[in-house]
Short mmCIF file of C-alpha atoms in Angstrom, two decimals:
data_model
loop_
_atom_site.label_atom_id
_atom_site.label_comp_id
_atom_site.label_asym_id
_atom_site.label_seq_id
_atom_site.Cartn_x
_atom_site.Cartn_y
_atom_site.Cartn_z
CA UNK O 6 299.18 68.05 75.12
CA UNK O 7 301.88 69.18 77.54
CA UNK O 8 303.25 65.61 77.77
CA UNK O 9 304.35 65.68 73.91
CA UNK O 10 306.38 68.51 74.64
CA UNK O 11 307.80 66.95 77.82
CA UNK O 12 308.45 64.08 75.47
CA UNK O 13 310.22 66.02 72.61
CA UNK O 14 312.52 67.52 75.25
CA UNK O 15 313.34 64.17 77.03
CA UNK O 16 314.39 62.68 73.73
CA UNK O 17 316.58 65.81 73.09
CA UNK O 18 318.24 65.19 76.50
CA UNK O 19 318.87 61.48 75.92
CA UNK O 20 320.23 62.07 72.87
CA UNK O 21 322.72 64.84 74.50
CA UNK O 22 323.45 62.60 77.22
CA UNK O 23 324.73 60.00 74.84
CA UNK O 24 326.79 62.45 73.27
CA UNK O 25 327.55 64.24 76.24
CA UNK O 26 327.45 61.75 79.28
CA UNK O 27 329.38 64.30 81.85
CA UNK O 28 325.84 66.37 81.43
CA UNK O 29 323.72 64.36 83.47
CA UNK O 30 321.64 66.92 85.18
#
């Protein structure tokens, strides 16, 4: 159950990275 929220927040962070590659944390 914890891994679909890990998920939701990966694909948030790829999709800021693409916007926003200088954020690579």
């Amino acid at each position: 159950m914890k891994n679909r929220s890990r998920n939701n927040f990966g694909a948030a962070i790829n999709k800021a990275v693409s916007q926003a590659p200088l954020i690579k944390e």
